[in-house]
Amino acid sequence: MNHAQSANKAAAARLETALMSVDGVTLQYKTPNHLVTATYRVSLDIHKTDRLVLLGPSGCGKSTLLKAIAGFLTPVEGTITVKGKPVTGPGPDRMMVFQEFDQLLPWKTVNANVMFPMLVNGVPHEEARARASDAITMVNLAKFADAYPHMLSGGMKQRVAIARAMAMKPDVLLMDEPYAALDALTRRKMQDELLQLWQDVRFTLVFVTHSIEEAIVVGSRIVVLSPHPGQVRAELNSGFAQNDRGGPAFQQLTTRISHMLFDDEATSQATEPAR
Amino acid sequence: MSETNTMFASPRPEFEHKVTAPVGLGDVAKPLSFAEKLGANPAFRRGVILVVLALTWELYARWLASPLTFPTFLETLQALLDGIASGIIPQRLAVTLETLVVGYAIGLTIAALFTTAAVTTRIGTDLLSTFTAMFNPLPAIALLPLALLWFGLGRPSLIFVIVHSVLWAVALNMHSGFLSVSETLRMAGRTFGLRGMSFVFKILVPAAFPAILAGLKIGWAFAWRTLIAAELVFGVSSGQGGLGWFIFENRNTLDTASVFAGLLTVMAVGLVVEGVIFRSLEAHTIRRWGMQSA
Ligand SMILES: Nc1ncnc2c1ncn2[C@@H]1O[C@H](COP(=O)(O)OP(=O)(O)OP(=O)(O)O)[C@@H](O)[C@H]1O
Ligand SMILES: [Mg+2]
């Protein structure tokens, strides 16, 4: 009784501050032959204006968790809530930039692709046009506004997808390894632009990556996930300015995280055959 | 052994070049000669084939000298021009096309409804796959006797047969097109908040457009051939004969040149629809979107 009460109180307190909360979420895929557990009892809170990074090795369930937050997958256990309401399906309040390249509508030009979700959601045409052109300029694709997606490189397509999501001004912006396909220089530029944009607009971001450095640069809070099936290994604060990159504190955090990731990898590999 | 291929060999020299702006690189081209341009033009090459064909026809028919079985090219051309001038061929063509358009439109509508049911419900999927498996192998023309029994001698029978010929091919293509739309594109559409019909029309239909267009082309080809054949079989009712009837009628009066003229018209319509209408539709949609290579 007492215990339940205090738990309720804690939950209520969390609701006040958390924009979104993931509570004990287990996600599974049913394949014809297997039941694959992608994440196991993951809990985390996303506060307004957070830049929350999900960091973990390939296959640990980062994309799966992000898709569940977006509303495409229903947890087999636990709940995901936005502003206290359970997530029941995808919606334009949680725009997502996917990891895959084929997320643009091939029958629309870059400009039309960016305008499309706004028009669907009742933004007036003129305003949509203005917001789209701002967003496209922001990702440096103004010259390609009238090109069709098949004329763009992989990285350019990702930038269009980012512009499309940004222009919607969603409550939460979900990004799944958006810069993984970019060259180091462009990636760095895009990270800077994302942070600059965050300075200006203060949106809430959930960002998936498997690069420790990117996690530290982009994130204000880093959730480290363990290898498959993903569990929360740690939640850390980050908060480095762009030019801190490579400084001693930066290095220290990098080492700390890589120990977490790689030591776990080693132990899980060591224990696996024994089971 | 020799020192030249050890690590200590004198290192190969390094280079650093200044990169020049690619000005004028695009100008390295010389204009083609007139003959080369003509040779590169497929319309010209095909035109030459047609001319040779017409010439061979003319010479062979003259040598055969039997206008009842094989009129010359010029006689056929004359019959065609006469038929057009007297307004018979355009009128017959109009009757045929009208029937075709009505049947095609009804077939497409039913196919669209069927496919929508198939992508949204499981019973719809089962119905569609069972029906297409049953009816797709059945030549539409084989249903004509039955249609005549049900709808009598006239347009409704023709339309029934056309609908049958269009429906299954188009539905099958549309459905497989919808199924092959990538998961990412579907998810993207749903994050935009699209549901139900607007999801189908704004995401699935354009994404599946290459398959849908292929279905439309196959449906057209089936419908056109079926219709001409059906008109040949039962001809006319209340003065409403189409092109097939025109051919049949002239054979009965042994006006073979007009029979040939009718056949030429059938070919010409087929060429125009496939080579002009569908081609420009493709150029403006899937080829422009990079969903099909040119
Ligand atoms: N559609 C699916 N069906 C079955 N299993 C799946 C499916 N998608 C992912 N999985 C499994 O779920 C686990 C997590 O996959 P997920 O795509 O979330 O990994 P990730 O962390 O995003 O990896 P990466 O960094 O490589 O993108 C993997 O073991 C994968 O095999
Ligand atoms: Mg992933």
PDB file of C-alpha atoms in Angstrom, chain B residues 66-272:
ATOM      1  CA  SER B  66      -6.216 -11.238-107.589  1.00  0.00           C
ATOM      2  CA  PRO B  67      -7.982  -8.286-105.933  1.00  0.00           C
ATOM      3  CA  LEU B  68     -10.570 -10.605-104.366  1.00  0.00           C
ATOM      4  CA  THR B  69      -8.057 -12.378-102.163  1.00  0.00           C
ATOM      5  CA  PHE B  70      -5.213  -9.867-101.973  1.00  0.00           C
ATOM      6  CA  PRO B  71      -5.745  -6.264-103.013  1.00  0.00           C
ATOM      7  CA  THR B  72      -2.770  -4.044-103.748  1.00  0.00           C
ATOM      8  CA  PHE B  73      -1.480  -1.504-101.288  1.00  0.00           C
ATOM      9  CA  LEU B  74      -2.801   1.380-103.354  1.00  0.00           C
ATOM     10  CA  GLU B  75      -6.266  -0.181-103.595  1.00  0.00           C
ATOM     11  CA  THR B  76      -6.296  -0.651 -99.843  1.00  0.00           C
ATOM     12  CA  LEU B  77      -5.193   2.925 -99.325  1.00  0.00           C
ATOM     13  CA  GLN B  78      -7.921   4.077-101.685  1.00  0.00           C
ATOM     14  CA  ALA B  79     -10.529   2.032 -99.794  1.00  0.00           C
ATOM     15  CA  LEU B  80      -9.283   3.468 -96.528  1.00  0.00           C
ATOM     16  CA  LEU B  81      -9.482   7.025 -97.813  1.00  0.00           C
ATOM     17  CA  ASP B  82     -12.926   6.400 -99.292  1.00  0.00           C
ATOM     18  CA  GLY B  83     -14.090   4.870 -96.032  1.00  0.00           C
ATOM     19  CA  ILE B  84     -12.831   7.864 -94.105  1.00  0.00           C
ATOM     20  CA  ALA B  85     -14.221  10.376 -96.602  1.00  0.00           C
ATOM     21  CA  SER B  86     -17.644   8.784 -96.623  1.00  0.00           C
ATOM     22  CA  GLY B  87     -17.624   8.837 -92.824  1.00  0.00           C
ATOM     23  CA  ILE B  88     -18.206   5.106 -92.442  1.00  0.00           C
ATOM     24  CA  ILE B  89     -14.876   4.211 -90.887  1.00  0.00           C
ATOM     25  CA  PRO B  90     -14.880   7.133 -88.394  1.00  0.00           C
ATOM     26  CA  GLN B  91     -18.451   6.280 -87.405  1.00  0.00           C
ATOM     27  CA  ARG B  92     -17.660   2.580 -86.927  1.00  0.00           C
ATOM     28  CA  LEU B  93     -14.497   3.491 -85.032  1.00  0.00           C
ATOM     29  CA  ALA B  94     -16.468   5.813 -82.775  1.00  0.00           C
ATOM     30  CA  VAL B  95     -18.926   3.031 -81.940  1.00  0.00           C
ATOM     31  CA  THR B  96     -16.081   0.660 -81.113  1.00  0.00           C
ATOM     32  CA  LEU B  97     -14.160   3.183 -79.032  1.00  0.00           C
ATOM     33  CA  GLU B  98     -17.241   4.201 -77.104  1.00  0.00           C
ATOM     34  CA  THR B  99     -17.958   0.595 -76.146  1.00  0.00           C
ATOM     35  CA  LEU B 100     -14.326   0.149 -75.274  1.00  0.00           C
ATOM     36  CA  VAL B 101     -14.091   3.207 -73.048  1.00  0.00           C
ATOM     37  CA  VAL B 102     -17.245   2.287 -71.151  1.00  0.00           C
ATOM     38  CA  GLY B 103     -16.090  -1.299 -70.635  1.00  0.00           C
ATOM     39  CA  TYR B 104     -12.551  -0.254 -69.730  1.00  0.00           C
ATOM     40  CA  ALA B 105     -13.765   2.309 -67.209  1.00  0.00           C
ATOM     41  CA  ILE B 106     -16.142  -0.140 -65.541  1.00  0.00           C
ATOM     42  CA  GLY B 107     -13.402  -2.784 -65.455  1.00  0.00           C
ATOM     43  CA  LEU B 108     -10.918  -0.374 -63.879  1.00  0.00           C
ATOM     44  CA  THR B 109     -13.399   0.789 -61.273  1.00  0.00           C
ATOM     45  CA  ILE B 110     -14.220  -2.742 -60.195  1.00  0.00           C
ATOM     46  CA  ALA B 111     -10.503  -3.611 -60.197  1.00  0.00           C
ATOM     47  CA  ALA B 112      -9.738  -0.598 -57.997  1.00  0.00           C
ATOM     48  CA  LEU B 113     -12.493  -1.505 -55.520  1.00  0.00           C
ATOM     49  CA  PHE B 114     -11.409  -5.118 -55.489  1.00  0.00           C
ATOM     50  CA  THR B 115      -7.761  -4.235 -54.890  1.00  0.00           C
ATOM     51  CA  THR B 116      -8.615  -1.771 -52.150  1.00  0.00           C
ATOM     52  CA  ALA B 117     -10.600  -4.491 -50.414  1.00  0.00           C
ATOM     53  CA  ALA B 118      -7.691  -6.859 -50.925  1.00  0.00           C
ATOM     54  CA  VAL B 119      -5.101  -4.575 -49.335  1.00  0.00           C
ATOM     55  CA  THR B 120      -7.288  -3.655 -46.392  1.00  0.00           C
ATOM     56  CA  THR B 121      -8.927  -6.956 -45.419  1.00  0.00           C
ATOM     57  CA  ARG B 122      -7.792 -10.533 -45.393  1.00  0.00           C
ATOM     58  CA  ILE B 123     -11.024 -11.882 -46.871  1.00  0.00           C
ATOM     59  CA  GLY B 124     -10.506  -9.378 -49.700  1.00  0.00           C
ATOM     60  CA  THR B 125      -7.044 -10.789 -50.350  1.00  0.00           C
ATOM     61  CA  ASP B 126      -8.383 -14.330 -50.408  1.00  0.00           C
ATOM     62  CA  LEU B 127     -11.241 -13.409 -52.720  1.00  0.00           C
ATOM     63  CA  LEU B 128      -8.960 -11.573 -55.112  1.00  0.00           C
ATOM     64  CA  SER B 129      -6.362 -14.296 -55.350  1.00  0.00           C
ATOM     65  CA  THR B 130      -8.991 -17.025 -55.787  1.00  0.00           C
ATOM     66  CA  PHE B 131     -10.928 -15.101 -58.423  1.00  0.00           C
ATOM     67  CA  THR B 132      -7.883 -14.049 -60.402  1.00  0.00           C
ATOM     68  CA  ALA B 133      -6.582 -17.599 -60.324  1.00  0.00           C
ATOM     69  CA  MET B 134      -9.940 -18.831 -61.640  1.00  0.00           C
ATOM     70  CA  PHE B 135     -10.786 -16.210 -64.235  1.00  0.00           C
ATOM     71  CA  ASN B 136      -7.447 -14.893 -65.477  1.00  0.00           C
ATOM     72  CA  PRO B 137      -6.719 -17.981 -67.614  1.00  0.00           C
ATOM     73  CA  LEU B 138     -10.204 -17.842 -69.147  1.00  0.00           C
ATOM     74  CA  PRO B 139     -10.142 -15.961 -72.485  1.00  0.00           C
ATOM     75  CA  ALA B 140     -12.811 -13.294 -72.298  1.00  0.00           C
ATOM     76  CA  ILE B 141     -14.120 -14.163 -75.742  1.00  0.00           C
ATOM     77  CA  ALA B 142     -15.106 -17.604 -74.429  1.00  0.00           C
ATOM     78  CA  LEU B 143     -17.698 -15.871 -72.269  1.00  0.00           C
ATOM     79  CA  LEU B 144     -19.365 -14.224 -75.254  1.00  0.00           C
ATOM     80  CA  PRO B 145     -21.945 -16.984 -75.884  1.00  0.00           C
ATOM     81  CA  LEU B 146     -22.956 -16.806 -72.249  1.00  0.00           C
ATOM     82  CA  ALA B 147     -23.063 -13.011 -72.338  1.00  0.00           C
ATOM     83  CA  LEU B 148     -25.336 -13.137 -75.380  1.00  0.00           C
ATOM     84  CA  LEU B 149     -27.633 -15.460 -73.489  1.00  0.00           C
ATOM     85  CA  TRP B 150     -27.754 -13.134 -70.487  1.00  0.00           C
ATOM     86  CA  PHE B 151     -27.702  -9.692 -72.052  1.00  0.00           C
ATOM     87  CA  GLY B 152     -28.906 -10.338 -75.590  1.00  0.00           C
ATOM     88  CA  LEU B 153     -27.456  -9.160 -78.839  1.00  0.00           C
ATOM     89  CA  GLY B 154     -25.987  -5.717 -78.217  1.00  0.00           C
ATOM     90  CA  ARG B 155     -23.637  -3.481 -76.399  1.00  0.00           C
ATOM     91  CA  PRO B 156     -24.162  -4.826 -72.844  1.00  0.00           C
ATOM     92  CA  SER B 157     -22.803  -8.211 -73.928  1.00  0.00           C
ATOM     93  CA  LEU B 158     -19.711  -6.564 -75.399  1.00  0.00           C
ATOM     94  CA  ILE B 159     -19.192  -4.507 -72.275  1.00  0.00           C
ATOM     95  CA  PHE B 160     -19.513  -7.588 -70.104  1.00  0.00           C
ATOM     96  CA  VAL B 161     -16.797  -9.306 -72.081  1.00  0.00           C
ATOM     97  CA  ILE B 162     -14.498  -6.273 -71.974  1.00  0.00           C
ATOM     98  CA  VAL B 163     -14.945  -5.855 -68.243  1.00  0.00           C
ATOM     99  CA  HIS B 164     -13.965  -9.456 -67.797  1.00  0.00           C
ATOM    100  CA  SER B 165     -10.889  -9.058 -69.965  1.00  0.00           C
ATOM    101  CA  VAL B 166      -9.725  -5.913 -68.147  1.00  0.00           C
ATOM    102  CA  LEU B 167     -10.663  -6.653 -64.569  1.00  0.00           C
ATOM    103  CA  TRP B 168      -8.436  -9.559 -63.610  1.00  0.00           C
ATOM    104  CA  ALA B 169      -5.259  -8.430 -65.325  1.00  0.00           C
ATOM    105  CA  VAL B 170      -5.495  -4.962 -63.824  1.00  0.00           C
ATOM    106  CA  ALA B 171      -6.483  -6.139 -60.352  1.00  0.00           C
ATOM    107  CA  LEU B 172      -3.626  -8.618 -60.272  1.00  0.00           C
ATOM    108  CA  ASN B 173      -1.080  -5.987 -61.262  1.00  0.00           C
ATOM    109  CA  MET B 174      -2.430  -3.356 -58.898  1.00  0.00           C
ATOM    110  CA  HIS B 175      -2.401  -5.754 -56.007  1.00  0.00           C
ATOM    111  CA  SER B 176       1.145  -6.950 -56.546  1.00  0.00           C
ATOM    112  CA  GLY B 177       2.141  -3.291 -57.005  1.00  0.00           C
ATOM    113  CA  PHE B 178       0.640  -2.348 -53.643  1.00  0.00           C
ATOM    114  CA  LEU B 179       2.310  -5.274 -51.923  1.00  0.00           C
ATOM    115  CA  SER B 180       5.718  -4.265 -53.235  1.00  0.00           C
ATOM    116  CA  VAL B 181       5.608  -0.727 -51.815  1.00  0.00           C
ATOM    117  CA  SER B 182       8.535  -0.525 -49.405  1.00  0.00           C
ATOM    118  CA  GLU B 183       7.960  -0.651 -45.670  1.00  0.00           C
ATOM    119  CA  THR B 184       9.898   2.588 -45.165  1.00  0.00           C
ATOM    120  CA  LEU B 185       7.650   4.477 -47.551  1.00  0.00           C
ATOM    121  CA  ARG B 186       4.576   3.126 -45.779  1.00  0.00           C
ATOM    122  CA  MET B 187       5.950   4.157 -42.406  1.00  0.00           C
ATOM    123  CA  ALA B 188       6.848   7.592 -43.757  1.00  0.00           C
ATOM    124  CA  GLY B 189       3.288   8.024 -45.002  1.00  0.00           C
ATOM    125  CA  ARG B 190       1.899   7.047 -41.640  1.00  0.00           C
ATOM    126  CA  THR B 191       4.113   9.453 -39.686  1.00  0.00           C
ATOM    127  CA  PHE B 192       2.566  12.199 -41.818  1.00  0.00           C
ATOM    128  CA  GLY B 193      -0.746  11.165 -40.287  1.00  0.00           C
ATOM    129  CA  LEU B 194      -2.219   9.575 -43.420  1.00  0.00           C
ATOM    130  CA  ARG B 195      -4.875   6.928 -42.829  1.00  0.00           C
ATOM    131  CA  GLY B 196      -7.322   4.843 -44.823  1.00  0.00           C
ATOM    132  CA  MET B 197      -8.288   6.155 -48.250  1.00  0.00           C
ATOM    133  CA  SER B 198      -5.937   9.136 -48.203  1.00  0.00           C
ATOM    134  CA  PHE B 199      -3.070   6.757 -47.378  1.00  0.00           C
ATOM    135  CA  VAL B 200      -4.050   4.562 -50.323  1.00  0.00           C
ATOM    136  CA  PHE B 201      -4.356   7.434 -52.784  1.00  0.00           C
ATOM    137  CA  LYS B 202      -1.454   9.600 -51.639  1.00  0.00           C
ATOM    138  CA  ILE B 203       1.105   6.899 -50.883  1.00  0.00           C
ATOM    139  CA  LEU B 204       0.195   3.454 -52.204  1.00  0.00           C
ATOM    140  CA  VAL B 205      -1.180   4.417 -55.618  1.00  0.00           C
ATOM    141  CA  PRO B 206       1.726   6.632 -56.714  1.00  0.00           C
ATOM    142  CA  ALA B 207       4.284   4.286 -55.184  1.00  0.00           C
ATOM    143  CA  ALA B 208       2.739   1.349 -57.031  1.00  0.00           C
ATOM    144  CA  PHE B 209       2.257   3.348 -60.213  1.00  0.00           C
ATOM    145  CA  PRO B 210       4.737   1.383 -62.352  1.00  0.00           C
ATOM    146  CA  ALA B 211       2.793  -1.808 -61.682  1.00  0.00           C
ATOM    147  CA  ILE B 212      -0.548  -0.059 -62.080  1.00  0.00           C
ATOM    148  CA  LEU B 213       0.503   1.364 -65.430  1.00  0.00           C
ATOM    149  CA  ALA B 214       1.672  -2.055 -66.563  1.00  0.00           C
ATOM    150  CA  GLY B 215      -1.762  -3.364 -65.547  1.00  0.00           C
ATOM    151  CA  LEU B 216      -3.498  -0.608 -67.488  1.00  0.00           C
ATOM    152  CA  LYS B 217      -1.486  -1.450 -70.596  1.00  0.00           C
ATOM    153  CA  ILE B 218      -2.197  -5.149 -70.363  1.00  0.00           C
ATOM    154  CA  GLY B 219      -5.865  -4.408 -69.675  1.00  0.00           C
ATOM    155  CA  TRP B 220      -6.047  -2.143 -72.723  1.00  0.00           C
ATOM    156  CA  ALA B 221      -4.401  -4.728 -74.954  1.00  0.00           C
ATOM    157  CA  PHE B 222      -6.784  -7.465 -73.801  1.00  0.00           C
ATOM    158  CA  ALA B 223      -9.828  -5.213 -74.127  1.00  0.00           C
ATOM    159  CA  TRP B 224      -8.995  -4.002 -77.627  1.00  0.00           C
ATOM    160  CA  ARG B 225      -8.343  -7.455 -79.048  1.00  0.00           C
ATOM    161  CA  THR B 226     -11.341  -8.951 -77.291  1.00  0.00           C
ATOM    162  CA  LEU B 227     -13.670  -6.242 -78.502  1.00  0.00           C
ATOM    163  CA  ILE B 228     -12.693  -6.498 -82.180  1.00  0.00           C
ATOM    164  CA  ALA B 229     -13.019 -10.272 -81.996  1.00  0.00           C
ATOM    165  CA  ALA B 230     -16.419 -10.047 -80.292  1.00  0.00           C
ATOM    166  CA  GLU B 231     -17.700  -7.588 -82.882  1.00  0.00           C
ATOM    167  CA  LEU B 232     -16.605  -9.952 -85.616  1.00  0.00           C
ATOM    168  CA  VAL B 233     -18.520 -12.794 -84.038  1.00  0.00           C
ATOM    169  CA  PHE B 234     -21.890 -11.252 -83.583  1.00  0.00           C
ATOM    170  CA  GLY B 235     -21.650  -8.066 -85.524  1.00  0.00           C
ATOM    171  CA  VAL B 236     -24.437  -5.617 -85.357  1.00  0.00           C
ATOM    172  CA  SER B 237     -27.582  -4.666 -83.554  1.00  0.00           C
ATOM    173  CA  SER B 238     -29.825  -1.771 -84.449  1.00  0.00           C
ATOM    174  CA  GLY B 239     -27.296  -0.248 -86.854  1.00  0.00           C
ATOM    175  CA  GLN B 240     -24.668   0.048 -84.115  1.00  0.00           C
ATOM    176  CA  GLY B 241     -21.845  -1.914 -85.742  1.00  0.00           C
ATOM    177  CA  GLY B 242     -18.253  -1.226 -84.842  1.00  0.00           C
ATOM    178  CA  LEU B 243     -14.957  -1.795 -86.632  1.00  0.00           C
ATOM    179  CA  GLY B 244     -15.165  -5.569 -86.291  1.00  0.00           C
ATOM    180  CA  TRP B 245     -18.527  -5.466 -87.957  1.00  0.00           C
ATOM    181  CA  PHE B 246     -17.124  -3.234 -90.712  1.00  0.00           C
ATOM    182  CA  ILE B 247     -14.542  -5.903 -91.501  1.00  0.00           C
ATOM    183  CA  PHE B 248     -17.079  -8.710 -91.405  1.00  0.00           C
ATOM    184  CA  GLU B 249     -19.594  -6.833 -93.553  1.00  0.00           C
ATOM    185  CA  ASN B 250     -17.067  -6.078 -96.279  1.00  0.00           C
ATOM    186  CA  ARG B 251     -15.887  -9.632 -96.371  1.00  0.00           C
ATOM    187  CA  ASN B 252     -19.459 -10.684 -97.023  1.00  0.00           C
ATOM    188  CA  THR B 253     -19.667  -8.317 -99.964  1.00  0.00           C
ATOM    189  CA  LEU B 254     -16.221  -9.462-101.106  1.00  0.00           C
ATOM    190  CA  ASP B 255     -14.853  -5.935-100.856  1.00  0.00           C
ATOM    191  CA  THR B 256     -11.464  -7.227 -99.764  1.00  0.00           C
ATOM    192  CA  ALA B 257      -9.734  -3.866-100.044  1.00  0.00           C
ATOM    193  CA  SER B 258     -12.091  -2.505 -97.389  1.00  0.00           C
ATOM    194  CA  VAL B 259     -11.420  -5.541 -95.212  1.00  0.00           C
ATOM    195  CA  PHE B 260      -7.751  -4.610 -95.373  1.00  0.00           C
ATOM    196  CA  ALA B 261      -8.619  -0.987 -94.683  1.00  0.00           C
ATOM    197  CA  GLY B 262     -10.521  -2.070 -91.581  1.00  0.00           C
ATOM    198  CA  LEU B 263      -7.570  -4.143 -90.389  1.00  0.00           C
ATOM    199  CA  LEU B 264      -5.227  -1.210 -90.951  1.00  0.00           C
ATOM    200  CA  THR B 265      -7.503   0.971 -88.844  1.00  0.00           C
ATOM    201  CA  VAL B 266      -7.460  -1.587 -86.028  1.00  0.00           C
ATOM    202  CA  MET B 267      -3.652  -1.616 -86.131  1.00  0.00           C
ATOM    203  CA  ALA B 268      -3.442   2.159 -86.287  1.00  0.00           C
ATOM    204  CA  VAL B 269      -5.601   2.604 -83.193  1.00  0.00           C
ATOM    205  CA  GLY B 270      -3.537   0.014 -81.341  1.00  0.00           C
ATOM    206  CA  LEU B 271      -0.330   1.809 -82.310  1.00  0.00           C
ATOM    207  CA  VAL B 272      -1.622   5.221 -81.315  1.00  0.00           C
TER     208      VAL B 272
END
